[in-house]
Short mmCIF file of C-alpha atoms and ligand atoms in Angstrom, two decimals:
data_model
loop_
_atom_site.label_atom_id
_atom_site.label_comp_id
_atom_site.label_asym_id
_atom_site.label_seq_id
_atom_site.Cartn_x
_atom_site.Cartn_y
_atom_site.Cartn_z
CA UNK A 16 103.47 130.28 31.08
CA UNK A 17 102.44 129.85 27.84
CA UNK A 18 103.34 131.03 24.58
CA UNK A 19 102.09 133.34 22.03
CA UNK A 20 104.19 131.69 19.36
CA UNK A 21 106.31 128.01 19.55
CA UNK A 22 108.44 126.93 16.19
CA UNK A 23 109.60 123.71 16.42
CA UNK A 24 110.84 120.87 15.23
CA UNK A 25 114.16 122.97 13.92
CA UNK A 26 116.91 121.30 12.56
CA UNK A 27 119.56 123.20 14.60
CA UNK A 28 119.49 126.67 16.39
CA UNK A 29 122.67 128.32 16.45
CA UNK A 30 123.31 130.98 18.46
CA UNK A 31 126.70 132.78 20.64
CA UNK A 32 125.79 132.77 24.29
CA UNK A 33 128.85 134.38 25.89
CA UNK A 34 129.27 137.29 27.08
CA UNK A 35 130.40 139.86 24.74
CA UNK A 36 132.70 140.94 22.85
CA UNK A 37 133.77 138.12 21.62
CA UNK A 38 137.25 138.10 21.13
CA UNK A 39 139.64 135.90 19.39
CA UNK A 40 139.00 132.06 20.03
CA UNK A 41 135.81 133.07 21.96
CA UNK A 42 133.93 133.92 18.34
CA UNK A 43 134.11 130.14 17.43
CA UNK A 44 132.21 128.95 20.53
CA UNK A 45 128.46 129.28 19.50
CA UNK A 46 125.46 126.74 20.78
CA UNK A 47 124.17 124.53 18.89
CA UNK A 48 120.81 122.82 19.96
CA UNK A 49 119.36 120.01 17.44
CA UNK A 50 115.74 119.29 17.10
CA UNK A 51 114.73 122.38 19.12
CA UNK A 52 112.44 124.69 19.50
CA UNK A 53 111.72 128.60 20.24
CA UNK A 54 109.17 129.77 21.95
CA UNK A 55 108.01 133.64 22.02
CA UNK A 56 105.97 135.39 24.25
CA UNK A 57 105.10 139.08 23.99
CA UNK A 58 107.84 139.40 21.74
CA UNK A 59 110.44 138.45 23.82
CA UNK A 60 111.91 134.87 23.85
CA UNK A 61 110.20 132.75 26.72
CA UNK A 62 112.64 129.36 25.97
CA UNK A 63 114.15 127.56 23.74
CA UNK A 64 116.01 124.16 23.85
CA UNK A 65 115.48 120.66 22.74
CA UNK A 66 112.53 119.08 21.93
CA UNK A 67 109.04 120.24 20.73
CA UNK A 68 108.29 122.99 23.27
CA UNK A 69 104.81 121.24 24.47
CA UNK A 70 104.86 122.60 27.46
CA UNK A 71 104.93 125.95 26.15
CA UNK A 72 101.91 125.64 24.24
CA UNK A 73 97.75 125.46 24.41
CA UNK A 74 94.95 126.40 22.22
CA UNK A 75 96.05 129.49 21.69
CA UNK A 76 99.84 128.90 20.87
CA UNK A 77 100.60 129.24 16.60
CA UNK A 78 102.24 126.03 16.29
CA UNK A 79 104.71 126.26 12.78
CA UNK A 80 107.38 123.35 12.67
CA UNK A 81 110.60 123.68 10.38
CA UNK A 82 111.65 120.65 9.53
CA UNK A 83 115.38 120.39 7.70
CA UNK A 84 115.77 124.27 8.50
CA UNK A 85 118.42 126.33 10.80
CA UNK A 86 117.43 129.23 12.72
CA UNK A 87 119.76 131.80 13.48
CA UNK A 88 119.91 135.13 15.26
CA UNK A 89 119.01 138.27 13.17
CA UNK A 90 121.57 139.86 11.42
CA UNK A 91 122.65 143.03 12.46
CA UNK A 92 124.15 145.29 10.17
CA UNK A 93 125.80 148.35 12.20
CA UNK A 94 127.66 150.42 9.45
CA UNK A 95 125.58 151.92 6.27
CA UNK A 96 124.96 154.90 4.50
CA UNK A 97 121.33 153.82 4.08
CA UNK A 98 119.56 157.53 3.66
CA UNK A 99 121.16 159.46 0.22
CA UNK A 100 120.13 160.27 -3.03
CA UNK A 101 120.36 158.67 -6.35
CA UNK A 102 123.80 156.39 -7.48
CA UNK A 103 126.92 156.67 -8.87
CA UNK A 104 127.29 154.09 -11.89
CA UNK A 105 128.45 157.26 -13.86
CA UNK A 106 131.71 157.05 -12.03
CA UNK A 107 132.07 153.11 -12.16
CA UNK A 108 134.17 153.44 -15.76
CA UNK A 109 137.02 155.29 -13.92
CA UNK A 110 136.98 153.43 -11.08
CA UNK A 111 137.21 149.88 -13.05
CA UNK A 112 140.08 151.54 -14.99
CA UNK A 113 142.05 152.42 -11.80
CA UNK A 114 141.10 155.76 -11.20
CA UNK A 115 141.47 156.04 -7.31
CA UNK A 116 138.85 156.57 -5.02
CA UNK A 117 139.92 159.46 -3.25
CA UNK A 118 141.34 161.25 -6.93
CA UNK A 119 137.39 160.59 -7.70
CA UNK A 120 136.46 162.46 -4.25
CA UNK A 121 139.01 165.29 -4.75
CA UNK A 122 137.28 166.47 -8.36
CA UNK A 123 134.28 166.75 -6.55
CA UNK A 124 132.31 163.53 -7.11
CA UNK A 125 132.03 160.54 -5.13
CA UNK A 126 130.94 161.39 -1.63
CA UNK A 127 130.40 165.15 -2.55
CA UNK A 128 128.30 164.38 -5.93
CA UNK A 129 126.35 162.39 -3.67
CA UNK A 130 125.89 165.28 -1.06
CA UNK A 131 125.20 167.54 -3.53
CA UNK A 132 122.26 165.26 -4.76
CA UNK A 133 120.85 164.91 -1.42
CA UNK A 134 120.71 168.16 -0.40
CA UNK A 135 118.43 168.81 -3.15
CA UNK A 136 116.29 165.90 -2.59
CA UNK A 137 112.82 166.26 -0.69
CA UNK A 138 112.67 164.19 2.93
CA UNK A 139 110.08 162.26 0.95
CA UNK A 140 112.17 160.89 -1.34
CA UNK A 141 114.98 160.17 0.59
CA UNK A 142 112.59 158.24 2.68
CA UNK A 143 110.84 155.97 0.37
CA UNK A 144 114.72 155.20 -0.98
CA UNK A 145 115.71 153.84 2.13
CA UNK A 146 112.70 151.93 3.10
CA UNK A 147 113.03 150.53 -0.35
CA UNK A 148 116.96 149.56 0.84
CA UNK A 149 115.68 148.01 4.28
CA UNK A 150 112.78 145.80 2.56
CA UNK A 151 115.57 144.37 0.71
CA UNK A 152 118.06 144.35 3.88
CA UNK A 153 115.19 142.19 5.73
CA UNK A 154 114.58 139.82 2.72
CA UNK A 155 118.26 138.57 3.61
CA UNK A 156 117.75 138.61 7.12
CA UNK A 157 118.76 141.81 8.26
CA UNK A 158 116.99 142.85 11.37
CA UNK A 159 118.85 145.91 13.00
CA UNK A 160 120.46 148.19 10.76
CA UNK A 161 123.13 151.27 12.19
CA UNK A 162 122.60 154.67 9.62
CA UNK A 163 124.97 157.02 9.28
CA UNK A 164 124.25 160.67 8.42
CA UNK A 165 126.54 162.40 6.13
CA UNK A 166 125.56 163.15 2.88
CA UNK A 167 124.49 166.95 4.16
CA UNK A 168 127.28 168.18 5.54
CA UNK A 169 125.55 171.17 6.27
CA UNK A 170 122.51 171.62 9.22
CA UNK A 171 119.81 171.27 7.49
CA UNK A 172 120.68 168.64 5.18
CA UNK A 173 122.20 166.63 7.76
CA UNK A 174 119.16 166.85 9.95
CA UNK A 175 116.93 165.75 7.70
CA UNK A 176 118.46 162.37 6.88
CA UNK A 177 118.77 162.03 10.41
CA UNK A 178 114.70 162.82 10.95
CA UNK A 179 114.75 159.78 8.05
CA UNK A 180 116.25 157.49 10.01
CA UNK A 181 114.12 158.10 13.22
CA UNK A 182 110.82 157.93 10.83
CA UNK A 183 112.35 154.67 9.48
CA UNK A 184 112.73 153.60 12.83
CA UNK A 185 109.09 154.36 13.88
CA UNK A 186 107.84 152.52 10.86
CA UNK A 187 109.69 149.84 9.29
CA UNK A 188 109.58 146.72 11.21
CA UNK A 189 114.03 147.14 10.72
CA UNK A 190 115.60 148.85 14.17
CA UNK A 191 116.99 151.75 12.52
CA UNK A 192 120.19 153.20 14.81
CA UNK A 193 121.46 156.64 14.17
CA UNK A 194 124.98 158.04 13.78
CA UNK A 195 125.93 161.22 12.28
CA UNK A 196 128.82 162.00 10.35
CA UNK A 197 128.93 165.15 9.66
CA UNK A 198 132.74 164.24 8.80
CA UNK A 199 132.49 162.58 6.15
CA UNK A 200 134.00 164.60 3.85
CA UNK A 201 135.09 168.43 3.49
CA UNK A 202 132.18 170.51 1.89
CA UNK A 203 132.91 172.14 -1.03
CA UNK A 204 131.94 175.44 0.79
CA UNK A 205 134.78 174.56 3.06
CA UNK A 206 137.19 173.68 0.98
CA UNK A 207 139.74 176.10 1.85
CA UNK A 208 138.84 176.39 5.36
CA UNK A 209 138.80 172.79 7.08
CA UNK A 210 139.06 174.77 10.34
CA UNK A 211 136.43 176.42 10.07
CA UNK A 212 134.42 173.60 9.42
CA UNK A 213 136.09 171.56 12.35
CA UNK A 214 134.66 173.97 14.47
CA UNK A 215 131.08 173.85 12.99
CA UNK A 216 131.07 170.26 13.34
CA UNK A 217 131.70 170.94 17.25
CA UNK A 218 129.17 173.49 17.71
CA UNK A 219 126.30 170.78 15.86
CA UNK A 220 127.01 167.97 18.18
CA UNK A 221 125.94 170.40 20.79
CA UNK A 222 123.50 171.88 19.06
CA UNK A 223 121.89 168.15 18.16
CA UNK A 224 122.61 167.07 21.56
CA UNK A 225 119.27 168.54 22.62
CA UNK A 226 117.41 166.74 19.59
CA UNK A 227 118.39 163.00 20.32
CA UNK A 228 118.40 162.04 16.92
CA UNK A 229 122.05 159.97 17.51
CA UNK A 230 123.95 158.70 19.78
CA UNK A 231 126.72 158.04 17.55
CA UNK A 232 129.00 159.93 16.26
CA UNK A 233 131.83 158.93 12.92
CA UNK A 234 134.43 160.47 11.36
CA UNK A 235 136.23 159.59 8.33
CA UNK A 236 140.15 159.21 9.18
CA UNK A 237 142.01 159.07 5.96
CA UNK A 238 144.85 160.79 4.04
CA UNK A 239 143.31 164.00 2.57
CA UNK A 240 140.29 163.86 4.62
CA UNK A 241 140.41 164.25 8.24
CA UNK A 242 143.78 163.42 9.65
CA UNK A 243 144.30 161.94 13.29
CA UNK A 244 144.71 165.24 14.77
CA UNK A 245 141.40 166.21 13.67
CA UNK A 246 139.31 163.09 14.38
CA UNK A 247 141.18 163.08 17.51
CA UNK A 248 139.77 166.71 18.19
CA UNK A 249 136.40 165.67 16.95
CA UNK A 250 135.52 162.60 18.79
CA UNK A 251 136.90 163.93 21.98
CA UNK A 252 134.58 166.65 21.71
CA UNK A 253 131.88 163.84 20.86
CA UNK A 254 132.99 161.90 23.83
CA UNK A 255 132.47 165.02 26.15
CA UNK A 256 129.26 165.49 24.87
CA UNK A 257 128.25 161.77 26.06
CA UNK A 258 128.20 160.29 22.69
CA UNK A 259 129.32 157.00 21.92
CA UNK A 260 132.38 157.05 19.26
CA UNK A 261 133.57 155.32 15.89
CA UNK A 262 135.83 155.82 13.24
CA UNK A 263 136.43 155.04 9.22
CA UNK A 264 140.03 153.72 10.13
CA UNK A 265 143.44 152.87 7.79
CA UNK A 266 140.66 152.42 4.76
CA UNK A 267 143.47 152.81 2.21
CA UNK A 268 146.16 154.59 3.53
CA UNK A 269 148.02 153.26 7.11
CA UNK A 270 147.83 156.23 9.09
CA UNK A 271 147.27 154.78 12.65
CA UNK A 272 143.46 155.31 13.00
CA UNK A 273 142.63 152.00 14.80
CA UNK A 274 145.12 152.80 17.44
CA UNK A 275 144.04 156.39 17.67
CA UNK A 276 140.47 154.48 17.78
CA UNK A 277 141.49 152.20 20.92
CA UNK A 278 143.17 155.42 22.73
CA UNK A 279 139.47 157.47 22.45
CA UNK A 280 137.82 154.62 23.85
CA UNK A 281 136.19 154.27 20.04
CA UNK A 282 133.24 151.40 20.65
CA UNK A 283 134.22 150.13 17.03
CA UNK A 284 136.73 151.05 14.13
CA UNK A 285 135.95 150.11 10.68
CA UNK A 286 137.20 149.38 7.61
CA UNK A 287 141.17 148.26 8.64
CA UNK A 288 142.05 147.07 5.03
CA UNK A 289 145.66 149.03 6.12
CA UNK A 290 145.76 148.31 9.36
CA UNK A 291 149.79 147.82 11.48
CA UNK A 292 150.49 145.16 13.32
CA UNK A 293 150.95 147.46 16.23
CA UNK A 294 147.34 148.67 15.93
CA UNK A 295 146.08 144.66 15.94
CA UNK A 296 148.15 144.02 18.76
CA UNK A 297 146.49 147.20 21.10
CA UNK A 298 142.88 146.38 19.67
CA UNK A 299 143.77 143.05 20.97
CA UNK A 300 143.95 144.28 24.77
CA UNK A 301 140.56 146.43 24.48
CA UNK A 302 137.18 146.10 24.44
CA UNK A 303 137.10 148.02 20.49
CA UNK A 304 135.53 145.90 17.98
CA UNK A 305 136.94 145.49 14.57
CA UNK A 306 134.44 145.94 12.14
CA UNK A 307 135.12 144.67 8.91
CA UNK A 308 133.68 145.14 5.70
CA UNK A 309 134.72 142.78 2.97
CA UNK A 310 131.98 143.97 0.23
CA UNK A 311 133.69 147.59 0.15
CA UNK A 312 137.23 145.46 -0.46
CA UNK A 313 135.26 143.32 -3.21
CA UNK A 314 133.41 146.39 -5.06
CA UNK A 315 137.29 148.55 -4.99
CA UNK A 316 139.21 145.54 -5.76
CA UNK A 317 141.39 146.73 -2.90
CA UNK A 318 143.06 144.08 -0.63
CA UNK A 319 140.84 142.29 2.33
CA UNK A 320 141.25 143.73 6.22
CA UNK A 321 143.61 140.79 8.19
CA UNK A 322 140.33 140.06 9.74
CA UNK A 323 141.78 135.92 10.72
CA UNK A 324 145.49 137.60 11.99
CA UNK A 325 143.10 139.36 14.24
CA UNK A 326 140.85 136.68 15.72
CA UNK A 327 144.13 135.31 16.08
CA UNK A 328 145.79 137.90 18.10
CA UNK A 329 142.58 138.21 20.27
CA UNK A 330 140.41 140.77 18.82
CA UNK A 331 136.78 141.05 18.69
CA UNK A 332 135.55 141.47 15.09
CA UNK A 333 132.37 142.20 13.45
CA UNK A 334 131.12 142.05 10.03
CA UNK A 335 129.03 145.16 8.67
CA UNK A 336 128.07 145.39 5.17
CA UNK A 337 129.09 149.12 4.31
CA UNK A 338 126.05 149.55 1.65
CA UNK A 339 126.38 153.04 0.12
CA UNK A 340 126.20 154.63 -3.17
CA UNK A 341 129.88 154.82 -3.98
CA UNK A 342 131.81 151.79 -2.63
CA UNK A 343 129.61 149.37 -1.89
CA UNK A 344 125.84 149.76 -3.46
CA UNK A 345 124.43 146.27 -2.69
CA UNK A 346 122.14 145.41 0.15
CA UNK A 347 122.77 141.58 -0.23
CA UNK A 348 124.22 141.15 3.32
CA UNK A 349 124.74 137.60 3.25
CA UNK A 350 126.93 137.95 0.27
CA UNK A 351 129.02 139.89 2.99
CA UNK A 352 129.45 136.82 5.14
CA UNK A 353 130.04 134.80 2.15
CA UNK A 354 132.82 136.99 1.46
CA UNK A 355 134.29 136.73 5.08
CA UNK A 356 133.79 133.13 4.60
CA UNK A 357 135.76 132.99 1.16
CA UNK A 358 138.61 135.73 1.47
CA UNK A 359 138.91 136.88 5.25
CA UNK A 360 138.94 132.70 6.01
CA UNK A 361 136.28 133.20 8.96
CA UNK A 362 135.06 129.61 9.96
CA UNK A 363 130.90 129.77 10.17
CA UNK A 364 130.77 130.30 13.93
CA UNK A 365 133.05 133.11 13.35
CA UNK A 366 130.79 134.78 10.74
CA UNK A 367 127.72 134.27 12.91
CA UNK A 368 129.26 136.04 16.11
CA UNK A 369 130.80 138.88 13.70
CA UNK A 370 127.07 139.35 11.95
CA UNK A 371 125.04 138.77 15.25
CA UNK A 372 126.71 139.78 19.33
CA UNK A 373 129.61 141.45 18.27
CA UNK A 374 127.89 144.57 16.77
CA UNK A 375 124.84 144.15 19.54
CA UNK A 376 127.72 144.57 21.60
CA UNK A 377 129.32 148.03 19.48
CA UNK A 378 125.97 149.31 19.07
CA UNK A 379 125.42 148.73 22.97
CA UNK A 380 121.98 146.82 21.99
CA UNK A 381 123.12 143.09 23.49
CA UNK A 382 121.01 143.63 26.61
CA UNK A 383 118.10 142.56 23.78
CA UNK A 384 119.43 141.75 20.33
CA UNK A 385 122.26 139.44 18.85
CA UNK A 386 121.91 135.69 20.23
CA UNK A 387 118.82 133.88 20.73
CA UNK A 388 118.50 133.75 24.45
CA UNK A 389 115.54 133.64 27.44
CA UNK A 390 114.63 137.27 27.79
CA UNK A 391 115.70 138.90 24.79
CA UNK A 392 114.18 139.94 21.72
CA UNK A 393 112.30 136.91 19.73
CA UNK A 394 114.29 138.37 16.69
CA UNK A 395 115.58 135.25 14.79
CA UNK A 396 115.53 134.22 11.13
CA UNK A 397 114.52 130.32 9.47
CA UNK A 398 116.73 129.81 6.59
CA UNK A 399 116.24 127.20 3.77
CA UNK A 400 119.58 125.57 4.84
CA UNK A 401 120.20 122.36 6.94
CA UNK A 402 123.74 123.81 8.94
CA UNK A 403 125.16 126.71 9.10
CA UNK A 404 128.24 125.76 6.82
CA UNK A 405 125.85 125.34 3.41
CA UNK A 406 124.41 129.08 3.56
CA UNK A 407 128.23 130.71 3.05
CA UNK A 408 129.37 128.09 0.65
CA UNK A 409 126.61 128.11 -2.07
CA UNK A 410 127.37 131.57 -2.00
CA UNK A 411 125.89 134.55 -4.28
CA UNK A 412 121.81 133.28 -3.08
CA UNK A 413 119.67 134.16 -0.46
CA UNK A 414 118.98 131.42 2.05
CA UNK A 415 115.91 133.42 4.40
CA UNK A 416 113.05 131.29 4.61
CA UNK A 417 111.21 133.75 7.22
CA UNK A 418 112.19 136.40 8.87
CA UNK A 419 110.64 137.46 13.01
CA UNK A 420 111.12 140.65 14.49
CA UNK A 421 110.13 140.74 17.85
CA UNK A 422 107.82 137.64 17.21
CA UNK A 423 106.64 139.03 14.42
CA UNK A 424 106.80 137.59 11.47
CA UNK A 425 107.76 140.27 8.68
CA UNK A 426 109.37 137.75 5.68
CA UNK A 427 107.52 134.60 4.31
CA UNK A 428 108.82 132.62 2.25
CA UNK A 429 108.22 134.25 -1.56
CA UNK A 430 107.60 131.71 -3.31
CA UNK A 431 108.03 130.86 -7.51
CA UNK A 432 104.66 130.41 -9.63
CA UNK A 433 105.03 126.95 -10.63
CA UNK A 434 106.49 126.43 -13.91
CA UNK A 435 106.28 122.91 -15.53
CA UNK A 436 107.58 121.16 -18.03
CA UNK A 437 105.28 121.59 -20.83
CA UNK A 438 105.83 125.70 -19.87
CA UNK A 439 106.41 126.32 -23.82
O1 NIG B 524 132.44 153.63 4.17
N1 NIG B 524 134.73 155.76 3.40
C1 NIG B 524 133.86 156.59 3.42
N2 NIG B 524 132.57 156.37 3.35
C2 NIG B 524 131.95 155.31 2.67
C3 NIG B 524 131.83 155.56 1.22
C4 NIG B 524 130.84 156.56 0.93
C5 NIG B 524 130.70 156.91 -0.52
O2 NIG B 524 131.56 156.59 -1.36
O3 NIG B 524 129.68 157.53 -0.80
C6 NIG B 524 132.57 153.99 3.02
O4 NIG B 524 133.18 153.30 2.19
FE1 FE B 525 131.37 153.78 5.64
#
């Protein structure tokens, strides 16, 4: 057969090939294949090996050869708060002077000055926001991007940047993947009644269930916000339902979430910065991924997750980049890995399974997405790097040269107007 598309002549392809999750010494072992090619047909990827792929083409093949360039997987980036309204630099003062995060939430800003900015924006707006986000996501290679809801926390609010994501999904080139999280935070509405609102929360995941707008469902386990007892409740009742589950777990305060996370049958549980050794150890013997995400440490000057203690110990990890208004508003994902490369010590094969199979794998997408292999998705990225090493040390830049999404290519290389010497 041949192919609709053949790049060749690529430095090195790197890609994971077993089968995932990944865990522990298994995240180092990616394949490396020098002078290879990729060929796509249809979208899909027909082969890809060594060599220039001649076989694969004829007349009607696009030939493009990338000479002194890697290819990698896309990136997959399965934990944002893409869809919300407007930013939070007003409240960046405070929180570079030490005022804590969750003293900022309990006065009624962070999370809830951002919900009370989105309800009142129109679905138009909130829209053309995002998209703007996602161009930027793809420019750094970003091809499948997990959204979660909660900046509502009411129906209709809640719906609608859920009704964003699925529009996002029909039209940017970006697979947009819902979650909602309606517990995010206690409404102000609420405050005095968290039951109440528990129950609420129950009777919208059956009241959505009918909708398939998700399949996710998140809740935000912390001190203050909803204890274990009440994101056990929660994502049991998700679980029931026949949703897949994830938590915010031991963000700042150690209260046990990742092992809560493990019990549920959780398919991921993010954040860890406080996680116990005893949780590491019984993520260890499960198939949970630990989803890290160093930017939100960086932006809080709060301590790193023990991300290499638990590749150690055995556990799967993935990298997600966490961009929101309030704790982490930058879409630079490969500033992300750069960070897991610099602070949670992640050798490069580690970084590419954590950005790439591992979340396929927590966002149940690896049938098609997240390693570069016969059969799946031609969804792969050419970066202006000669091995994978040199794009997390010279850290801070982008390093996409193109970007394909199913074989279609949706970045090219922008390139500076020419500026010469005599410029002045
Ligand atoms: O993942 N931890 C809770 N949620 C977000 C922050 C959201 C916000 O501050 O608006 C997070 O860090
Ligand atoms: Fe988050």
């Amino acid at each position: 057969m041949k192919a609709d598309l053949v790049i060749n002549e690529i430095k090195t392809i790197y890609t994971p090939y077993l089968k995932p999750p990944l865990k522990g010494s298994q995240m180092n072992d990616i394949r490396e294949i020098n002078n290879g090619f990729i060929a796509v047909k249809n979208g899909k990827i027909l082969a890809l090996g060594e060599g220039e792929g001649k076989e694969f083409i004829d007349k009607n093949t696009i030939v493009k050869s990338e000479k002194n360039k890697i290819v990698l997987p896309g990136f997959i980036d399965s934990h944002t708060h893409l869809v919300h309204a407007g930013s939070r630099e007003d409240e960046y003062d405070d929180l570079k002077r030490g005022v804590p995060y969750l003293d900022i939430l309990a006065r009624g800003g962070g999370i809830l000055g951002t919900v009370s900015k989105t309800r009142k924006a129109t679905f138009e707006k909130l829209y053309l926001k995002a998209f703007a986000s996602l161009n930027m996501m793809l420019s750094y290679g970003v091809t499948v991007v997990e959204s979660k809801s909660g900046y509502g926390l009411d129906h209709e609010t809640e719906k609608k940047q859920l009704l964003v994501n699925k529009k996002l999904n029909a039209l940017h080139p970006i697979e947009v993947l819902s979650t909602y999280m309606g517990a995010h935070a206690i409404p102000v509405e609420y405050l005095n009644d968290k039951e109440t609102y528990l129950k609420f929360l129950v009777e919208e995941l059956k009241k959505f269930k009918k909708e398939n707008l998700f399949e996710r469902v998140d809740v935000f386990c912390e001190e203050s916000v909803f204890s274990l007892e009440e994101t056990k409740f929660l994502l049991s009742e998700a679980k029931k339902l026949g949703y897949d589950i994830k938590m915010h777990a031991d963000e700042i305060v150690s209260l046990g979430g990742a092992g809560l996370g493990v019990s549920l049958g959780c398919s991921s549980v993010d954040h860890l910065m406080a996680i116990s050794d005893e949780d590491i150890n019984k993520l260890s013997s499960s198939k949970t991924v630990a989803n890290i995400l160093p930017g939100t440490s960086f932006y809080l000057k709060k301590n790193y997750a023990p991300a290499r203690k638990m590749i150690d110990c055995g556990v799967a990890v993935s990298l997600a980049g966490d961009y929101n208004p309030g704790s982490n508003p930058s879409e630079n994902f490969q500033l992300v890995m750069q960070l897991a490369s610099n602070y949670l010590m992640l050798t490069p094969a580690e970084v590419l399974t954590a950005v790439t199979i591992n979340p396929a794998y927590h966002l149940n997408i690896a049938a098609d997405k997240g390693s570069l292999e016969v059969g799946k998705d031609a969804d792969f990225i050419v970066m202006n790097a000669e091995n994978l090493a040199y794009i997390l040390y010279h850290y801070g830049i982008n390093h996409v040269k193109d970007v394909y999404i199913k074989g279609k290519q949706v970045v090219e290389n922008t390139k500076v107007m020419e500026v010469n010497n005599d410029f002045n």
